[in-house]
Short mmCIF file of C-alpha atoms in Angstrom, two decimals:
data_model
loop_
_atom_site.label_atom_id
_atom_site.label_comp_id
_atom_site.label_asym_id
_atom_site.label_seq_id
_atom_site.Cartn_x
_atom_site.Cartn_y
_atom_site.Cartn_z
CA MET A 947 28.16 35.57 3.83
CA GLU A 948 24.77 37.28 4.06
CA GLU A 949 25.05 41.05 4.56
CA GLU A 950 23.65 42.48 7.78
CA LEU A 951 21.20 45.36 7.82
CA THR A 952 22.53 48.80 8.63
CA ASP A 953 21.11 50.83 11.50
CA GLY A 954 19.34 52.99 8.93
CA ASP A 955 17.77 49.95 7.28
CA ILE A 956 16.56 48.65 10.64
CA LEU A 957 14.96 52.00 11.51
CA LYS A 958 13.31 52.22 8.10
CA LEU A 959 11.98 48.67 8.32
CA GLY A 960 10.70 49.33 11.84
CA ALA A 961 8.75 52.35 10.60
CA LEU A 962 7.16 50.34 7.80
CA CYS A 963 6.19 47.60 10.25
CA ASP A 964 4.61 50.15 12.60
CA GLU A 965 2.54 51.62 9.78
CA LEU A 966 1.44 48.15 8.71
CA VAL A 967 0.38 47.15 12.23
CA ASP A 968 -1.47 50.46 12.76
CA GLY A 969 -3.34 49.99 9.49
CA VAL A 970 -2.21 53.35 8.10
CA ILE A 971 0.35 52.20 5.54
CA SER A 972 -0.06 53.84 2.12
CA ALA A 973 -0.10 51.97 -1.17
CA GLU A 974 3.35 53.32 -2.05
CA ARG A 975 4.88 52.36 1.30
CA TYR A 976 3.22 48.92 1.14
CA ALA A 977 4.67 48.34 -2.33
CA GLU A 978 8.09 49.45 -1.10
CA LEU A 979 7.93 47.01 1.82
CA GLN A 980 6.84 44.20 -0.48
CA ARG A 981 9.68 44.80 -2.94
CA TRP A 982 12.18 44.94 -0.12
CA LEU A 983 10.96 41.65 1.34
CA LEU A 984 11.08 39.94 -2.03
CA THR A 985 14.63 40.96 -2.82
CA ASP A 986 16.55 40.89 0.46
CA GLU A 987 16.96 37.82 2.67
CA ALA A 988 18.27 39.85 5.60
CA VAL A 989 15.18 42.05 5.48
CA ARG A 990 12.91 39.01 5.51
CA ARG A 991 14.68 37.50 8.49
CA HIS A 992 14.54 40.75 10.46
CA TYR A 993 10.90 41.30 9.48
CA VAL A 994 9.92 37.90 10.82
CA ARG A 995 11.64 38.60 14.11
CA VAL A 996 9.99 42.01 14.42
CA MET A 997 6.50 40.81 13.60
CA GLY A 998 6.75 37.76 15.85
CA LEU A 999 6.08 34.98 13.40
CA SER A 1000 4.92 32.35 15.87
CA ALA A 1001 2.14 29.92 16.61
CA SER A 1002 -0.39 32.77 16.50
CA LEU A 1003 0.36 33.16 12.80
CA HIS A 1004 -1.07 29.69 12.18
CA GLU A 1005 -4.21 30.63 14.07
CA TYR A 1006 -4.92 33.98 12.44
CA ALA A 1007 -3.51 33.88 8.92
CA GLY A 1008 -6.51 32.12 7.43
CA GLU A 1009 -9.67 33.77 8.72
CA PHE A 1010 -9.94 36.40 11.42
CA GLU A 1011 -12.69 38.47 12.90
CA SER A 1012 -12.84 41.94 14.45
CA GLU A 1013 -13.83 42.63 18.03
CA GLU A 1014 -17.36 43.33 16.78
CA GLY A 1015 -17.60 39.69 15.62
CA GLY A 1016 -18.21 40.46 11.96
CA GLU A 1017 -16.15 39.29 8.98
CA ALA A 1018 -13.14 41.43 8.20
CA LEU A 1019 -12.57 41.55 4.43
CA VAL A 1020 -9.40 43.44 3.59
CA GLU A 1021 -8.97 45.08 0.18
CA PHE A 1022 -5.71 46.83 -0.70
CA ALA A 1023 -6.95 48.50 -3.88
CA ASP A 1024 -7.49 51.80 -2.05
CA LEU A 1025 -4.61 51.73 0.40
CA GLY A 1026 -4.11 55.40 -0.24
CA VAL A 1027 -6.97 55.95 2.20
CA LYS A 1028 -5.68 55.55 5.73
CA ARG A 1029 -7.80 53.37 7.98
CA ARG A 1030 -7.72 52.11 11.50
CA TRP A 1031 -9.01 48.73 12.65
CA PRO A 1032 -9.40 47.33 16.16
CA TRP A 1033 -6.08 46.17 17.62
CA LYS A 1034 -6.97 42.51 17.33
CA ALA A 1035 -7.78 42.89 13.65
CA ARG A 1036 -4.55 44.88 13.10
CA TRP A 1037 -2.39 42.14 14.53
CA SER A 1038 -4.32 39.54 12.58
CA LEU A 1039 -3.82 41.56 9.40
CA ALA A 1040 -0.14 41.95 10.13
CA ALA A 1041 0.24 38.23 10.71
CA ALA A 1042 -1.59 37.45 7.49
CA LEU A 1043 0.63 39.87 5.57
CA VAL A 1044 3.74 38.35 7.10
CA ALA A 1045 2.54 34.96 5.97
CA SER A 1046 1.72 36.02 2.43
CA LEU A 1047 4.79 38.19 1.89
CA PHE A 1048 7.27 35.83 3.52
CA LEU A 1049 5.82 32.73 1.90
CA GLY A 1050 5.57 34.58 -1.40
CA ALA A 1051 9.20 35.58 -1.18
CA LEU A 1052 10.26 32.00 -0.58
CA LEU A 1053 8.09 30.68 -3.39
CA LEU A 1054 9.42 33.23 -5.85
CA THR A 1055 12.82 31.61 -5.53
CA GLN A 1056 11.21 28.56 -7.17
CA MET A 1057 10.01 30.47 -10.27
CA SER A 1058 11.05 28.90 -13.55
CA ASP A 1059 13.44 31.08 -15.58
CA HIS A 1060 12.11 29.44 -18.72
CA ASP A 1061 8.45 30.44 -18.62
CA ASN A 1062 8.18 32.52 -15.44
CA GLN A 1063 5.55 30.16 -14.08
CA MET A 1064 5.22 29.06 -10.49
CA VAL A 1065 6.75 25.64 -9.83
CA VAL A 1066 5.14 23.53 -7.11
CA VAL A 1067 7.75 21.09 -5.87
CA ALA A 1068 6.58 17.65 -4.75
CA GLN A 1069 8.68 14.62 -3.98
CA ASP A 1070 7.95 11.11 -5.23
CA ASP A 1071 10.16 8.29 -3.97
CA GLY A 1072 8.15 5.64 -5.81
CA VAL A 1073 9.40 3.54 -8.72
CA ALA A 1074 6.21 1.49 -9.19
CA VAL A 1075 2.50 1.53 -8.32
CA LEU A 1076 0.10 -1.12 -7.05
CA THR A 1077 -2.82 -1.18 -9.49
CA ARG A 1078 -4.84 -4.33 -8.76
CA ALA A 1079 -5.02 -7.09 -6.18
CA SER A 1080 -7.07 -10.06 -5.06
CA GLY A 1081 -7.09 -12.04 -1.81
CA LEU A 1082 -3.93 -10.48 -0.45
CA GLU A 1083 -2.50 -11.58 2.86
CA TRP A 1084 0.67 -9.81 3.93
CA GLU A 1085 3.62 -11.54 5.54
CA GLU A 1086 3.94 -10.74 9.24
CA GLY A 1087 5.88 -7.51 9.64
CA ALA A 1088 5.78 -6.72 5.91
CA LYS A 1089 4.98 -3.25 4.65
CA LYS A 1090 1.38 -3.08 3.45
CA TYR A 1091 0.22 -1.22 0.37
CA ARG A 1092 -3.18 -0.02 -0.75
CA LEU A 1093 -4.48 0.11 -4.31
CA GLY A 1094 -2.98 3.14 -6.00
CA ASP A 1095 -0.05 3.37 -3.58
CA ARG A 1096 3.32 4.23 -5.03
CA ILE A 1097 5.94 1.62 -4.18
CA ALA A 1098 9.44 2.77 -3.30
CA VAL A 1099 12.62 0.71 -3.45
CA GLY A 1100 12.25 -2.13 -0.95
CA ALA A 1101 10.62 -5.48 -0.24
CA VAL A 1102 7.12 -6.59 -1.20
CA GLN A 1103 6.17 -9.71 0.77
CA ILE A 1104 2.82 -11.50 0.55
CA ALA A 1105 1.73 -14.74 2.20
CA ALA A 1106 -1.12 -15.35 -0.25
CA GLY A 1107 -3.10 -13.68 -3.02
CA THR A 1108 -2.28 -11.93 -6.27
CA MET A 1109 -1.21 -8.38 -7.01
CA GLN A 1110 -0.33 -6.36 -10.11
CA ILE A 1111 2.59 -3.95 -9.92
CA GLU A 1112 3.25 -1.44 -12.70
CA PHE A 1113 6.79 -0.06 -12.84
CA TYR A 1114 7.49 3.50 -13.91
CA SER A 1115 9.53 2.12 -16.82
CA GLY A 1116 6.31 0.71 -18.31
CA ALA A 1117 6.88 -2.93 -17.34
CA SER A 1118 4.22 -4.67 -15.27
CA VAL A 1119 4.29 -7.86 -13.21
CA ILE A 1120 1.64 -10.00 -11.57
CA LEU A 1121 2.95 -11.48 -8.33
CA GLU A 1122 1.35 -14.58 -6.79
CA GLY A 1123 1.96 -15.48 -3.16
CA PRO A 1124 3.57 -16.70 -1.17
CA ALA A 1125 6.20 -14.42 -2.63
CA SER A 1126 9.03 -12.06 -1.74
CA LEU A 1127 10.06 -9.52 -4.37
CA ASP A 1128 12.55 -6.73 -3.84
CA ILE A 1129 11.82 -3.62 -5.91
CA VAL A 1130 15.30 -2.41 -6.91
CA SER A 1131 14.47 0.35 -9.41
CA ALA A 1132 11.91 1.30 -12.05
CA ASN A 1133 13.56 -1.26 -14.31
CA GLU A 1134 14.69 -4.02 -11.97
CA ALA A 1135 13.39 -6.44 -9.31
CA PHE A 1136 14.88 -9.32 -7.31
CA CYS A 1137 12.74 -12.42 -6.74
CA HIS A 1138 13.61 -14.39 -3.61
CA TYR A 1139 10.67 -16.75 -4.06
CA GLY A 1140 7.20 -16.81 -5.59
CA LYS A 1141 5.62 -16.63 -9.04
CA VAL A 1142 6.06 -13.59 -11.28
CA ARG A 1143 4.36 -13.01 -14.61
CA GLY A 1144 5.93 -10.10 -16.46
CA LYS A 1145 4.80 -8.11 -19.46
CA VAL A 1146 7.28 -5.67 -20.95
CA PRO A 1147 6.45 -3.20 -23.74
CA PRO A 1148 9.10 -1.76 -26.10
CA GLN A 1149 9.57 1.25 -23.82
CA ALA A 1150 10.83 -1.02 -21.02
CA ILE A 1151 13.09 -3.43 -22.95
CA GLY A 1152 15.92 -4.43 -20.65
CA PHE A 1153 13.64 -4.84 -17.63
CA THR A 1154 15.40 -7.33 -15.37
CA VAL A 1155 14.23 -9.83 -12.77
CA LYS A 1156 17.16 -11.18 -10.76
CA THR A 1157 17.36 -14.32 -8.66
CA ALA A 1158 20.13 -15.63 -6.43
CA ASP A 1159 21.69 -17.51 -9.37
CA TYR A 1160 20.90 -15.62 -12.58
CA ASP A 1161 19.42 -12.49 -14.13
CA LEU A 1162 16.43 -12.62 -16.47
CA VAL A 1163 16.76 -9.72 -18.91
CA ASP A 1164 13.74 -8.97 -21.07
CA LEU A 1165 14.15 -8.26 -24.77
CA GLY A 1166 10.51 -7.36 -25.34
CA THR A 1167 8.33 -10.19 -24.09
CA GLU A 1168 5.84 -11.72 -21.77
CA PHE A 1169 7.33 -14.30 -19.43
CA GLY A 1170 6.80 -16.24 -16.23
CA ILE A 1171 9.34 -16.99 -13.55
CA SER A 1172 8.83 -19.25 -10.54
CA VAL A 1173 11.35 -19.51 -7.69
CA ASP A 1174 10.87 -21.82 -4.71
CA LYS A 1175 12.37 -21.31 -1.27
CA LYS A 1176 14.93 -24.06 -1.91
CA GLY A 1177 16.46 -22.20 -4.83
CA SER A 1178 15.18 -24.08 -7.86
CA SER A 1179 13.27 -22.11 -10.46
CA GLU A 1180 11.50 -22.21 -13.82
CA VAL A 1181 11.42 -19.68 -16.65
CA HIS A 1182 8.64 -19.75 -19.27
CA VAL A 1183 8.54 -17.43 -22.29
CA PHE A 1184 5.03 -16.74 -23.57
CA ASP A 1185 5.94 -14.13 -26.14
CA GLY A 1186 9.15 -12.53 -27.46
CA GLU A 1187 12.57 -13.28 -26.02
CA VAL A 1188 14.55 -13.19 -22.79
CA GLU A 1189 18.19 -13.69 -21.84
CA LEU A 1190 19.28 -15.62 -18.76
CA ARG A 1191 22.62 -14.23 -17.69
CA GLY A 1192 25.01 -15.90 -15.26
CA VAL A 1193 23.50 -19.39 -15.42
CA GLY A 1194 25.57 -22.52 -14.84
CA ARG A 1195 29.00 -22.82 -13.36
CA ALA A 1196 30.50 -21.03 -16.37
CA SER A 1197 28.14 -18.07 -15.88
CA GLU A 1198 26.76 -18.49 -19.36
CA THR A 1199 24.15 -16.38 -21.16
CA LYS A 1200 21.24 -18.42 -22.35
CA GLY A 1201 18.56 -17.12 -24.71
CA LEU A 1202 14.96 -18.31 -24.60
CA THR A 1203 12.29 -17.43 -27.14
CA GLU A 1204 8.52 -17.74 -27.41
CA GLY A 1205 7.26 -21.20 -26.47
CA GLN A 1206 10.43 -22.24 -24.64
CA ALA A 1207 10.86 -22.99 -20.94
CA MET A 1208 13.72 -24.05 -18.69
CA ARG A 1209 14.10 -25.41 -15.19
CA LEU A 1210 17.20 -24.35 -13.22
CA ASN A 1211 18.50 -25.73 -9.95
CA GLY A 1212 20.78 -23.36 -8.13
CA ALA A 1213 24.05 -22.91 -9.99
CA GLU A 1214 23.40 -25.84 -12.29
CA LEU A 1215 22.76 -25.21 -15.97
CA GLY A 1216 19.06 -25.64 -16.63
CA LYS A 1217 17.25 -28.19 -18.72
CA ASP A 1218 14.46 -27.64 -21.21
CA ILE A 1219 10.87 -28.31 -20.11
CA VAL A 1220 7.44 -27.85 -21.68
CA MET A 1221 6.22 -24.27 -21.57
CA ASP A 1222 2.96 -23.95 -19.60
CA ALA A 1223 1.36 -20.51 -19.30
CA THR A 1224 -1.39 -21.83 -17.03
CA LEU A 1225 1.11 -22.18 -14.18
CA PHE A 1226 1.25 -18.41 -13.79
CA PRO A 1227 -1.44 -15.86 -12.82
CA HIS A 1228 -2.98 -14.01 -15.75
CA SER A 1229 -4.55 -10.56 -15.82
CA SER A 1230 -7.87 -12.11 -16.81
CA LEU A 1231 -8.00 -13.70 -13.35
CA LEU A 1232 -7.83 -10.26 -11.81
CA ASP A 1233 -10.40 -9.00 -14.32
CA ASP A 1234 -12.88 -11.64 -13.20
CA VAL A 1235 -12.15 -11.18 -9.50
CA ASP A 1236 -12.19 -7.38 -9.72
CA GLY A 1237 -15.53 -7.38 -11.48
CA ALA A 1238 -17.22 -9.82 -9.13
CA ARG A 1239 -15.82 -8.16 -6.02
CA ALA A 1240 -16.74 -4.65 -7.19
CA GLU A 1241 -20.30 -5.69 -8.01
CA SER A 1242 -20.68 -7.39 -4.64
CA ARG A 1243 -19.32 -4.44 -2.65
CA TYR A 1244 -21.36 -1.94 -4.67
CA GLN A 1245 -24.55 -3.86 -3.89
CA ARG A 1246 -23.63 -4.15 -0.22
CA TRP A 1247 -23.08 -0.39 -0.08
CA LYS A 1248 -26.45 0.25 -1.76
CA ASP A 1249 -28.21 -1.86 0.86
CA PHE A 1250 -26.38 -0.10 3.68
CA SER A 1251 -27.08 3.31 2.14
CA GLY A 1252 -30.79 2.53 2.12
CA GLU A 1253 -30.68 1.77 5.84
CA LEU A 1254 -28.59 4.87 6.55
CA ARG A 1255 -31.29 7.11 5.08
CA LYS A 1256 -33.66 6.01 7.86
CA ASP A 1257 -31.49 7.85 10.42
CA ALA A 1258 -33.47 10.98 11.33
CA SER A 1259 -30.26 12.80 12.29
CA LEU A 1260 -28.93 12.51 8.73
CA MET A 1261 -29.96 15.97 7.54
CA ALA A 1262 -28.17 16.03 4.18
CA TYR A 1263 -27.10 12.94 2.26
CA TYR A 1264 -25.79 12.76 -1.30
CA THR A 1265 -25.09 9.45 -3.05
CA PHE A 1266 -24.07 11.01 -6.41
CA GLU A 1267 -26.16 8.73 -8.59
CA PRO A 1268 -27.64 10.86 -11.38
CA GLN A 1269 -30.61 9.74 -13.44
CA ARG A 1270 -29.21 11.35 -16.58
CA ALA A 1271 -25.71 12.12 -17.83
CA TRP A 1272 -26.20 15.87 -17.55
CA ASP A 1273 -28.21 16.21 -14.34
CA ARG A 1274 -27.41 19.55 -12.69
CA VAL A 1275 -29.27 18.89 -9.45
CA LEU A 1276 -27.72 16.86 -6.63
CA PRO A 1277 -30.77 15.53 -4.77
CA ASN A 1278 -30.69 15.36 -0.99
CA GLN A 1279 -31.65 11.93 0.29
CA GLY A 1280 -31.37 12.89 3.94
CA SER A 1281 -34.20 13.45 6.41
CA LEU A 1282 -34.36 17.26 6.22
CA LYS A 1283 -36.76 18.17 3.41
CA GLU A 1284 -35.55 21.64 2.56
CA PRO A 1285 -35.51 22.72 -1.11
CA GLY A 1286 -32.15 24.43 -0.66
CA LEU A 1287 -30.53 21.09 0.19
CA ASP A 1288 -31.11 19.84 -3.35
CA GLY A 1289 -27.74 21.02 -4.56
CA ALA A 1290 -27.26 23.17 -7.65
CA ILE A 1291 -24.27 21.78 -9.57
CA VAL A 1292 -22.08 24.44 -11.14
CA GLY A 1293 -19.31 23.44 -13.53
CA ALA A 1294 -18.47 20.05 -11.99
CA LYS A 1295 -18.73 17.05 -14.33
CA TRP A 1296 -20.01 13.53 -13.74
CA ALA A 1297 -17.28 10.87 -13.66
CA ARG A 1298 -16.64 7.33 -12.40
CA GLY A 1299 -16.86 6.82 -8.66
CA ARG A 1300 -15.45 4.18 -6.32
CA TRP A 1301 -16.78 1.22 -8.30
CA PRO A 1302 -17.70 0.54 -11.94
CA GLY A 1303 -21.24 1.86 -12.34
CA LYS A 1304 -20.93 4.24 -9.36
CA LYS A 1305 -20.85 7.95 -10.23
CA ALA A 1306 -18.99 10.88 -8.69
CA LEU A 1307 -18.68 14.59 -9.31
CA ASP A 1308 -15.32 15.68 -10.65
CA PHE A 1309 -14.21 19.10 -9.39
CA LYS A 1310 -11.33 20.67 -11.33
CA SER A 1311 -11.90 24.30 -12.28
CA PRO A 1312 -12.09 27.16 -9.73
CA ALA A 1313 -15.65 27.54 -11.04
CA ASP A 1314 -16.72 24.02 -10.00
CA ARG A 1315 -19.01 23.81 -6.95
CA VAL A 1316 -22.37 22.67 -5.57
CA ARG A 1317 -24.54 25.40 -4.08
CA LEU A 1318 -26.62 24.51 -0.99
CA ILE A 1319 -28.74 26.19 1.68
CA LEU A 1320 -29.21 24.65 5.13
CA PRO A 1321 -31.39 26.54 7.66
CA GLY A 1322 -31.53 25.97 11.38
CA GLU A 1323 -29.24 25.94 14.41
CA TYR A 1324 -27.27 22.98 15.73
CA LYS A 1325 -25.24 21.91 18.77
CA ASN A 1326 -23.55 18.84 17.28
CA LEU A 1327 -22.38 17.91 13.78
CA THR A 1328 -20.80 15.00 11.95
CA TYR A 1329 -19.39 15.39 8.45
CA GLY A 1330 -18.50 12.41 6.28
CA ALA A 1331 -17.36 12.21 2.65
CA TRP A 1332 -15.78 9.75 0.25
CA VAL A 1333 -13.26 11.80 -1.71
CA ARG A 1334 -10.46 11.26 -4.19
CA ILE A 1335 -8.00 14.13 -3.94
CA ASP A 1336 -6.14 14.64 -7.22
CA GLY A 1337 -4.12 17.67 -6.19
CA MET A 1338 -3.39 19.86 -3.17
CA ASP A 1339 -2.76 22.92 -5.29
CA ARG A 1340 -4.41 25.52 -3.05
CA LEU A 1341 -3.46 26.78 0.40
CA TRP A 1342 -6.91 25.62 1.53
CA VAL A 1343 -8.97 22.90 -0.16
CA SER A 1344 -12.70 23.35 0.42
CA LEU A 1345 -14.97 20.47 1.39
CA LEU A 1346 -18.04 22.31 2.74
CA LEU A 1347 -17.82 26.01 3.59
CA THR A 1348 -20.57 28.44 4.52
CA ASP A 1349 -20.65 31.67 2.55
CA ASP A 1350 -20.53 33.65 5.78
CA TRP A 1351 -17.83 33.64 8.42
CA LYS A 1352 -19.86 34.76 11.40
CA LEU A 1353 -20.48 33.53 14.91
CA GLY A 1354 -21.22 29.79 14.64
CA SER A 1355 -20.40 29.45 10.93
CA PRO A 1356 -18.64 26.10 10.30
CA HIS A 1357 -15.96 25.67 7.62
CA TRP A 1358 -14.80 22.13 6.76
CA GLN A 1359 -11.67 22.05 4.64
CA ILE A 1360 -8.13 20.72 4.21
CA GLU A 1361 -4.94 22.71 4.43
CA GLN A 1362 -2.24 22.21 1.80
CA THR A 1363 0.01 20.82 4.53
CA GLY A 1364 -2.33 17.81 4.85
CA GLU A 1365 -4.26 18.90 7.94
CA MET A 1366 -8.03 18.56 8.12
CA ILE A 1367 -9.66 21.69 9.55
CA LEU A 1368 -12.99 22.44 11.13
CA GLY A 1369 -13.29 26.18 11.63
CA VAL A 1370 -16.13 27.63 13.69
CA GLY A 1371 -16.74 31.36 13.72
CA THR A 1372 -16.30 32.61 17.26
CA ARG A 1373 -15.83 35.81 19.18
CA GLY A 1374 -12.35 35.52 20.60
CA GLY A 1375 -10.03 32.53 20.78
CA ASN A 1376 -8.84 30.22 18.03
CA PRO A 1377 -11.70 29.33 15.65
CA ASN A 1378 -9.95 26.37 14.02
CA PHE A 1379 -9.61 22.71 15.02
CA TYR A 1380 -6.73 21.06 13.15
CA SER A 1381 -5.86 17.42 12.66
CA LYS A 1382 -2.30 16.24 12.38
CA LYS A 1383 -0.67 16.36 8.96
CA GLU A 1384 -2.18 13.09 7.83
CA ILE A 1385 -2.92 13.62 4.11
CA GLY A 1386 0.21 13.46 1.99
CA PHE A 1387 1.43 13.18 -1.57
CA GLU A 1388 1.06 9.41 -1.39
CA ASP A 1389 -2.70 9.81 -0.83
CA LEU A 1390 -3.34 11.66 -4.09
CA GLY A 1391 -5.49 9.68 -6.50
CA ARG A 1392 -6.91 7.19 -3.98
CA TRP A 1393 -10.38 7.07 -2.45
CA MET A 1394 -10.48 8.12 1.22
CA PHE A 1395 -13.28 8.46 3.74
CA LEU A 1396 -12.90 11.73 5.65
CA ALA A 1397 -15.01 12.51 8.71
CA THR A 1398 -15.11 15.24 11.34
CA VAL A 1399 -17.24 15.33 14.51
CA PHE A 1400 -18.18 18.42 16.55
CA ASP A 1401 -19.26 16.90 19.86
CA SER A 1402 -20.60 19.43 22.37
CA GLU A 1403 -21.31 16.73 25.00
CA LYS A 1404 -17.75 15.39 25.05
CA LEU A 1405 -16.37 18.89 24.36
CA GLU A 1406 -14.13 17.71 21.54
CA VAL A 1407 -13.65 17.79 17.79
CA ARG A 1408 -12.50 14.52 16.22
CA HIS A 1409 -11.02 14.07 12.76
CA LEU A 1410 -11.07 10.60 11.17
CA ILE A 1411 -9.51 9.21 7.99
CA ASP A 1412 -10.59 5.79 6.73
CA GLY A 1413 -12.40 5.02 9.96
CA ARG A 1414 -9.38 5.83 12.12
CA VAL A 1415 -9.29 8.74 14.58
CA VAL A 1416 -6.29 10.88 13.68
CA SER A 1417 -6.82 13.70 16.19
CA ARG A 1418 -8.93 14.88 19.11
CA ALA A 1419 -9.04 18.57 20.01
CA PRO A 1420 -10.80 20.01 23.08
CA ILE A 1421 -13.62 22.52 22.57
CA VAL A 1422 -13.06 25.51 24.83
CA ASP A 1423 -15.54 28.34 25.39
CA LEU A 1424 -18.38 26.29 23.92
CA GLU A 1425 -20.91 29.05 24.58
CA LYS A 1426 -18.92 31.37 22.31
CA ARG A 1427 -19.24 28.94 19.38
CA LEU A 1428 -22.88 27.88 19.58
CA PRO A 1429 -25.27 27.70 17.95
CA LEU A 1430 -23.76 26.31 14.73
CA LYS A 1431 -25.43 27.86 11.66
CA PHE A 1432 -24.97 27.18 7.96
CA GLY A 1433 -27.23 29.15 5.65
CA ALA A 1434 -25.91 29.45 2.10
CA MET A 1435 -22.84 27.29 1.51
CA GLU A 1436 -20.82 25.42 -1.09
CA MET A 1437 -19.48 21.92 -1.49
CA GLY A 1438 -16.05 21.86 -3.11
CA ASN A 1439 -15.56 25.63 -3.21
CA TYR A 1440 -15.97 28.90 -1.30
CA HIS A 1441 -17.89 32.05 -2.23
CA PRO A 1442 -17.50 34.83 0.36
CA PRO A 1443 -20.53 37.15 0.21
CA GLY A 1444 -20.16 40.68 -1.07
CA VAL A 1445 -16.76 40.07 -2.66
CA ALA A 1446 -16.52 40.95 -6.35
CA GLY A 1447 -13.54 40.52 -8.63
CA THR A 1448 -10.39 38.70 -7.57
CA LYS A 1449 -10.64 36.52 -4.46
CA ASN A 1450 -8.71 33.68 -2.90
CA VAL A 1451 -9.39 30.31 -4.55
CA ARG A 1452 -10.11 27.27 -2.38
CA ASN A 1453 -11.58 24.89 -4.94
CA PHE A 1454 -11.43 21.15 -4.40
CA ASN A 1455 -9.36 19.27 -7.00
CA GLY A 1456 -10.67 15.72 -7.22
CA ARG A 1457 -13.85 13.67 -6.98
CA ILE A 1458 -16.60 13.22 -4.39
CA ASP A 1459 -19.03 10.31 -4.62
CA GLU A 1460 -20.76 10.30 -1.22
CA PHE A 1461 -21.37 13.13 1.26
CA MET A 1462 -23.25 13.11 4.56
CA LEU A 1463 -24.04 15.64 7.27
CA PHE A 1464 -25.59 14.59 10.62
CA ASN A 1465 -26.95 16.87 13.35
CA ARG A 1466 -25.53 14.59 16.04
CA ALA A 1467 -22.08 13.39 17.04
CA LEU A 1468 -21.59 9.93 15.58
CA SER A 1469 -19.41 7.52 17.53
CA ASP A 1470 -16.07 6.32 16.24
CA GLU A 1471 -17.60 2.86 15.82
CA GLU A 1472 -20.42 4.17 13.64
CA LEU A 1473 -18.02 6.05 11.38
CA ASN A 1474 -15.75 3.03 11.10
CA GLU A 1475 -18.74 0.94 10.00
CA ILE A 1476 -19.59 3.50 7.31
CA PHE A 1477 -15.99 3.30 6.12
CA GLN A 1478 -15.83 -0.49 6.15
CA VAL A 1479 -18.99 -0.86 4.09
CA GLY A 1480 -18.05 1.87 1.66
CA ARG A 1481 -14.41 1.04 1.08
CA PRO A 1482 -13.76 0.07 -2.54
CA ASP A 1483 -10.66 -2.02 -1.79
CA ALA A 1484 -11.42 -3.98 1.35
CA VAL A 1485 -8.44 -6.32 0.96
CA MET A 1486 -5.99 -3.53 0.47
CA GLN A 1487 -6.56 -0.97 3.21
CA LYS A 1488 -3.99 -0.71 5.97
#
């Protein structure tokens, strides 16, 4: 049972908390408090109760301002010098310290004993991944998957079309509808009906496709299996060898090798037929369809992009299409002709975008960013970006943040919990507008269209993902937030002014291949149209 704190411990902890809140805690006392929190669960629990870890923590832990409205940058290097801050800043500081110390204490329990490195725990319930598809129509009520989605144990049901599923074991199958396939594990599936073409490398030997009457066990091969809704089926071996286990009334094991095929009817022992690979979908079909579809959608997007540039409210627009492989300028194709809006690329590398031939910037290192300057003052804003998030490895993931955090400064970013955030520097009140926790582990590695609208006429902030509104938050005290002002800012990173040496990292980990900023509030319909035209996998989106 956890030991309770003594009266002496409680008094000592209370004194440390008071000094922290008053802003007069010394470096030695701060270090003592930190060590105590990291080593004693009872202390942590009592500390949280004392400091009132509540909803206000969520509001203030990220960015807070003093009563004078300026940015409050806290450095602990010289904590030996006692300072006093306004009460609001003290409580904000205390809340931030509670967050960092308490969260740090919890995370330290996940440190690896082997190499003393931080372990970030993520859960993956998938056993396969959907990699390609063409002409898919889902069965009514069936779970729908997008390209790149991980597939967990369960049913995959399509009314028409073709899809390629790659299992974690290394085996891959092409499923042609109508079909119903149960994913049992990384090495096993159950076909109720439909056509399955399987390719199994040496690493996945033993991969099994079951039916109601027999099991097809791969011994290193490429095969096709067709099951109709009445129970009859055919097995064709294109390469290598398979075993059919449990066939016939005597539950025999039947081996088939390259060039052989067999038709089975329920529990009856099958009969030999002519092998015909053309009966089953081949990856070349998907190659042809993928290429033609990608080229068509890319051209449609180019045409739409050309029309979009005619919108006078589109101040900054980046299509990420360099003229040369090492271009370090991201030209603005929006209406506002300011030299600072031609972005200076730092560190980020050119990579493939949403389609073959389309480019994107790949942000990986904490040094990667695009520097921009946007003058002027604004009442309304709409952000939009096509992004591929490869990792949520920071507490905050920067999309577009101003260097300053002053009255009217907007910060567009994502929290590690999966919430989109629009922060607006304000004097008093909560500066941040959060979405629900919509971006999860399953979204990593796929292209998404993110959009956020600051609408001063409707007095709301809307967050959208893939053309769908995921949250609406009311704007209160509008006069305390306006005008909105950018100045110097960064895409994909954050550089607070006047801060040298170590600073919090908010770099974006992933790719961006289209970015837009309007000085008006776009409607939900307009943003959905931008998504629909720009989506790389029109068949596959939910």
